Amino acid sequence: AQRVTQPEKLLSVFKGAPVELKCNYSYSGSPELFWYVQYSRQRLQLLLRHISRESIKGFTADLNKGETSFHLKKPFAQEEDSAMYYCALSGISNTGKLIFGQGTTLQVKP
Amino acid sequence: KAGVTQTPRYLIKTRGQQVTLSCSPISGHRSVSWYQQTPGQGLQFLFEYFSETQRNKGNFPGRFSGRQFSNSRSEMNVSTLELGDSALYLCASSLKQGGNTIYFGEGSWLTVV
């Protein structure tokens, strides 16, 4: 079964500290992984996707097929990074169906 | 370019009633998908439409249905509402079916009393 697990409901760090939001997935084929972010009072928006291998707002994520993980990292957290972060999986090609994790709230304290 | 627009934004319905939610995708986008978001279950896929055809369906009862029009606008309908249907319903659009960036609307907040 396809499943995405985000083990932490809340992650609280101080400004300037490194951040790692964990995401593990279960899928037998070749998944496409995404990170979505929802800032307060804003719509859900794509942060990054693994096939792009890009860094957005200082965040990076590497797909580790051996560990079935797609952790989101940022070396130095900023207060404006405080938001809800969702990891999502698209396991079937040519489909808009996304399987989301439960989300992790990132709280960056001053 | 206008984003994904959903109407109504907020509504309250009574158990047993039905509700129709509307979604206008980003101009030029032909794929529309719907998600239900609740505190307990999180974000769950409802269905996806492309070229007026349902291409994919999530694990929801038949009370949940949808359709897509020739201009790519989409509606979803929930009949015989139950208290557990109270949720944020999100619509998302993308240029084509799968493999592209999916853009979400702000959602329609449905409360069933």
Tab-separated table of C-alpha atoms in Angstrom:
chain	number	residue	atom	x	y	z
A	1	ALA	CA	0.000	0.000	0.000
A	2	GLN	CA	1.109	3.528	-0.682
A	3	ARG	CA	1.701	5.494	2.476
A	4	VAL	CA	3.531	8.611	3.611
A	5	THR	CA	4.599	9.000	7.213
A	6	GLN	CA	5.668	12.198	8.888
A	7	PRO	CA	6.567	11.118	12.422
A	8	GLU	CA	6.615	14.560	14.017
A	9	LYS	CA	3.429	16.583	14.432
A	10	LEU	CA	5.368	19.547	15.752
A	11	LEU	CA	8.971	20.594	15.357
A	12	SER	CA	10.136	23.606	17.311
A	13	VAL	CA	13.548	25.166	16.714
A	14	PHE	CA	15.266	28.464	17.331
A	15	LYS	CA	16.071	30.899	14.564
A	16	GLY	CA	19.373	30.015	12.950
A	17	ALA	CA	19.244	26.364	13.974
A	18	PRO	CA	19.236	23.567	11.384
A	19	VAL	CA	15.918	22.011	10.492
A	20	GLU	CA	15.093	18.508	9.332
A	21	LEU	CA	11.504	17.505	8.696
A	22	LYS	CA	11.230	13.768	8.342
A	23	CYS	CA	9.265	11.940	5.689
A	24	ASN	CA	9.177	8.217	5.026
A	25	TYR	CA	7.177	6.547	2.334
A	26	SER	CA	5.941	3.128	1.391
A	27	TYR	CA	5.695	2.352	-2.301
A	28	SER	CA	6.931	-0.561	-4.328
A	29	GLY	CA	7.605	1.270	-7.578
A	30	SER	CA	9.386	4.511	-8.444
A	31	PRO	CA	7.612	7.283	-6.620
A	32	GLU	CA	7.618	10.964	-7.236
A	33	LEU	CA	7.969	12.873	-3.970
A	34	PHE	CA	6.957	16.409	-3.100
A	35	TRP	CA	7.020	18.813	-0.202
A	36	TYR	CA	4.102	21.208	0.140
A	37	VAL	CA	3.919	24.109	2.585
A	38	GLN	CA	0.986	25.980	4.042
A	39	TYR	CA	1.724	29.317	5.674
A	40	SER	CA	-0.804	30.819	8.052
A	41	ARG	CA	-3.945	31.899	6.212
A	42	GLN	CA	-2.518	30.899	2.841
A	43	ARG	CA	-3.222	28.105	0.427
A	44	LEU	CA	-1.218	24.938	0.148
A	45	GLN	CA	1.689	25.465	-2.237
A	46	LEU	CA	4.421	23.347	-3.690
A	47	LEU	CA	7.792	23.854	-2.040
A	48	LEU	CA	9.863	21.389	-4.011
A	49	ARG	CA	9.792	18.085	-5.883
A	50	HIS	CA	12.529	15.515	-5.898
A	51	ILE	CA	12.935	15.316	-9.667
A	52	SER	CA	13.782	19.020	-9.823
A	53	ARG	CA	16.678	18.627	-7.387
A	54	GLU	CA	16.432	22.333	-6.646
A	55	SER	CA	16.658	24.405	-3.515
A	56	ILE	CA	13.700	26.618	-2.672
A	57	LYS	CA	13.912	29.181	0.122
A	58	GLY	CA	17.033	27.397	1.308
A	59	PHE	CA	15.259	24.042	1.666
A	60	THR	CA	16.535	20.872	0.050
A	61	ALA	CA	15.329	17.302	0.071
A	62	ASP	CA	17.025	14.175	-1.191
A	63	LEU	CA	15.208	11.034	-2.130
A	64	ASN	CA	16.804	8.035	-0.445
A	65	LYS	CA	15.298	4.962	-2.031
A	66	GLY	CA	17.218	2.606	0.235
A	67	GLU	CA	15.735	4.154	3.355
A	68	THR	CA	12.502	5.163	1.565
A	69	SER	CA	12.882	8.664	2.913
A	70	PHE	CA	12.560	12.194	1.598
A	71	HIS	CA	13.557	14.403	4.500
A	72	LEU	CA	13.349	18.184	4.141
A	73	LYS	CA	16.353	20.128	5.379
A	74	LYS	CA	17.434	23.702	5.879
A	75	PRO	CA	20.743	24.663	7.473
A	76	PHE	CA	19.546	27.852	9.156
A	77	ALA	CA	15.873	28.266	10.039
A	78	GLN	CA	14.172	31.655	9.723
A	79	GLU	CA	11.067	32.835	11.558
A	80	GLU	CA	9.221	33.113	8.244
A	81	ASP	CA	9.692	29.361	7.765
A	82	SER	CA	7.077	28.733	10.457
A	83	ALA	CA	4.311	26.844	8.688
A	84	MET	CA	2.711	23.458	8.153
A	85	TYR	CA	4.737	21.161	5.918
A	86	TYR	CA	3.312	18.182	4.060
A	87	CYS	CA	5.220	15.442	2.333
A	88	ALA	CA	3.361	13.892	-0.593
A	89	LEU	CA	3.819	10.970	-2.937
A	90	SER	CA	2.613	10.392	-6.457
A	91	GLY	CA	3.012	6.734	-7.128
A	92	ILE	CA	1.162	6.330	-10.374
A	93	SER	CA	2.522	8.017	-13.461
A	94	ASN	CA	0.254	10.322	-15.376
A	95	THR	CA	-2.016	11.036	-12.473
A	96	GLY	CA	-2.719	13.995	-10.263
A	97	LYS	CA	-3.386	11.782	-7.263
A	98	LEU	CA	-1.200	12.706	-4.329
A	99	ILE	CA	-0.896	10.788	-1.083
A	100	PHE	CA	-0.111	13.143	1.754
A	101	GLY	CA	1.511	12.628	5.096
A	102	GLN	CA	-0.203	13.990	8.199
A	103	GLY	CA	1.931	17.110	8.159
A	104	THR	CA	4.478	18.639	10.500
A	105	THR	CA	4.092	22.070	12.026
A	106	LEU	CA	7.401	23.881	12.051
A	107	GLN	CA	7.697	26.565	14.682
A	108	VAL	CA	10.772	28.781	14.489
A	109	LYS	CA	11.275	30.753	17.664
A	110	PRO	CA	13.154	34.064	17.734
B	1	LYS	CA	-2.904	34.946	-13.793
B	2	ALA	CA	-5.708	34.094	-11.391
B	3	GLY	CA	-5.183	31.106	-9.130
B	4	VAL	CA	-7.525	28.224	-8.481
B	5	THR	CA	-10.822	29.663	-7.310
B	6	GLN	CA	-13.264	27.798	-5.136
B	7	THR	CA	-16.799	28.761	-4.188
B	8	PRO	CA	-18.377	29.006	-1.758
B	9	ARG	CA	-15.610	29.550	0.774
B	10	TYR	CA	-17.743	28.718	3.794
B	11	LEU	CA	-21.037	26.941	4.184
B	12	ILE	CA	-23.133	25.249	6.805
B	13	LYS	CA	-25.469	22.399	5.945
B	14	THR	CA	-27.769	20.106	7.874
B	15	ARG	CA	-27.403	16.341	8.040
B	16	GLY	CA	-29.186	14.684	5.142
B	17	GLN	CA	-28.872	17.640	2.828
B	18	GLN	CA	-26.665	17.739	-0.215
B	19	VAL	CA	-24.003	20.238	-1.223
B	20	THR	CA	-22.297	21.302	-4.431
B	21	LEU	CA	-18.871	22.905	-4.433
B	22	SER	CA	-17.385	24.662	-7.407
B	23	CYS	CA	-13.829	25.001	-8.657
B	24	SER	CA	-12.381	27.140	-11.429
B	25	PRO	CA	-8.885	25.988	-12.380
B	26	ILE	CA	-6.052	28.209	-13.484
B	27	SER	CA	-6.609	29.326	-17.060
B	28	GLY	CA	-5.261	26.702	-19.431
B	29	HIS	CA	-5.184	23.950	-16.833
B	30	ARG	CA	-7.151	20.904	-17.863
B	31	SER	CA	-6.718	18.596	-14.902
B	32	VAL	CA	-8.683	19.147	-11.710
B	33	SER	CA	-8.459	17.065	-8.569
B	34	TRP	CA	-10.286	17.263	-5.250
B	35	TYR	CA	-9.090	16.563	-1.735
B	36	GLN	CA	-10.754	16.402	1.653
B	37	GLN	CA	-8.835	17.769	4.630
B	38	THR	CA	-9.821	16.932	8.196
B	39	PRO	CA	-7.883	17.102	11.478
B	40	GLY	CA	-8.178	13.350	11.960
B	41	GLN	CA	-7.551	11.997	8.478
B	42	GLY	CA	-5.442	14.776	7.018
B	43	LEU	CA	-5.475	15.342	3.264
B	44	GLN	CA	-7.214	12.611	1.319
B	45	PHE	CA	-7.631	12.337	-2.425
B	46	LEU	CA	-11.221	12.309	-3.640
B	47	PHE	CA	-11.054	12.226	-7.432
B	48	GLU	CA	-9.366	13.641	-10.505
B	49	TYR	CA	-10.874	14.876	-13.730
B	50	PHE	CA	-9.246	15.454	-17.076
B	51	SER	CA	-11.042	16.295	-20.312
B	52	GLU	CA	-14.406	15.938	-18.593
B	53	THR	CA	-13.654	12.355	-17.568
B	54	GLN	CA	-12.974	11.014	-14.109
B	55	ARG	CA	-9.475	9.530	-14.320
B	56	ASN	CA	-8.867	8.511	-10.758
B	57	LYS	CA	-10.945	8.009	-7.646
B	58	GLY	CA	-10.084	7.826	-3.985
B	59	ASN	CA	-11.614	5.621	-1.343
B	60	PHE	CA	-14.800	7.544	-0.620
B	61	PRO	CA	-18.418	6.382	-0.679
B	62	GLY	CA	-20.629	6.937	-3.683
B	63	ARG	CA	-22.235	9.933	-1.942
B	64	PHE	CA	-19.219	11.860	-3.154
B	65	SER	CA	-19.326	12.630	-6.837
B	66	GLY	CA	-17.980	15.172	-9.236
B	67	ARG	CA	-17.898	16.332	-12.770
B	68	GLN	CA	-15.900	18.517	-15.082
B	69	PHE	CA	-17.213	20.805	-17.759
B	70	SER	CA	-15.819	21.558	-21.190
B	71	ASN	CA	-14.188	24.739	-19.882
B	72	SER	CA	-12.363	22.599	-17.266
B	73	ARG	CA	-14.373	24.016	-14.382
B	74	SER	CA	-15.332	21.327	-11.932
B	75	GLU	CA	-17.962	20.679	-9.319
B	76	MET	CA	-18.148	18.138	-6.578
B	77	ASN	CA	-21.312	17.012	-4.898
B	78	VAL	CA	-21.898	15.324	-1.588
B	79	SER	CA	-25.349	13.871	-1.037
B	80	THR	CA	-27.007	12.805	2.211
B	81	LEU	CA	-24.532	14.740	4.294
B	82	GLU	CA	-23.189	13.237	7.494
B	83	LEU	CA	-21.544	14.994	10.408
B	84	GLY	CA	-18.257	13.386	9.431
B	85	ASP	CA	-18.314	15.177	6.086
B	86	SER	CA	-17.417	18.400	7.854
B	87	ALA	CA	-14.075	19.296	6.345
B	88	LEU	CA	-12.078	21.617	4.164
B	89	TYR	CA	-12.494	20.585	0.537
B	90	LEU	CA	-9.561	21.528	-1.634
B	91	CYS	CA	-9.504	21.736	-5.374
B	92	ALA	CA	-6.253	21.592	-7.306
B	93	SER	CA	-5.419	22.072	-10.943
B	94	SER	CA	-2.536	21.269	-13.239
B	95	LEU	CA	-1.768	21.730	-16.897
B	96	LYS	CA	-2.245	18.119	-17.780
B	97	GLN	CA	-2.910	14.841	-16.099
B	98	GLY	CA	-0.043	13.942	-13.820
B	99	GLY	CA	3.633	14.849	-13.802
B	100	ASN	CA	3.179	18.563	-13.354
B	101	THR	CA	3.011	21.105	-10.603
B	102	ILE	CA	-0.345	20.979	-8.901
B	103	TYR	CA	-1.796	24.282	-7.687
B	104	PHE	CA	-4.301	24.340	-4.868
B	105	GLY	CA	-7.246	26.612	-4.175
B	106	GLU	CA	-8.019	28.074	-0.774
B	107	GLY	CA	-10.709	25.521	-0.174
B	108	SER	CA	-14.355	25.384	0.774
B	109	TRP	CA	-15.066	24.978	4.467
B	110	LEU	CA	-18.091	22.729	4.944
B	111	THR	CA	-19.717	22.338	8.335
B	112	VAL	CA	-22.482	19.773	8.728
B	113	VAL	CA	-24.742	20.237	11.745
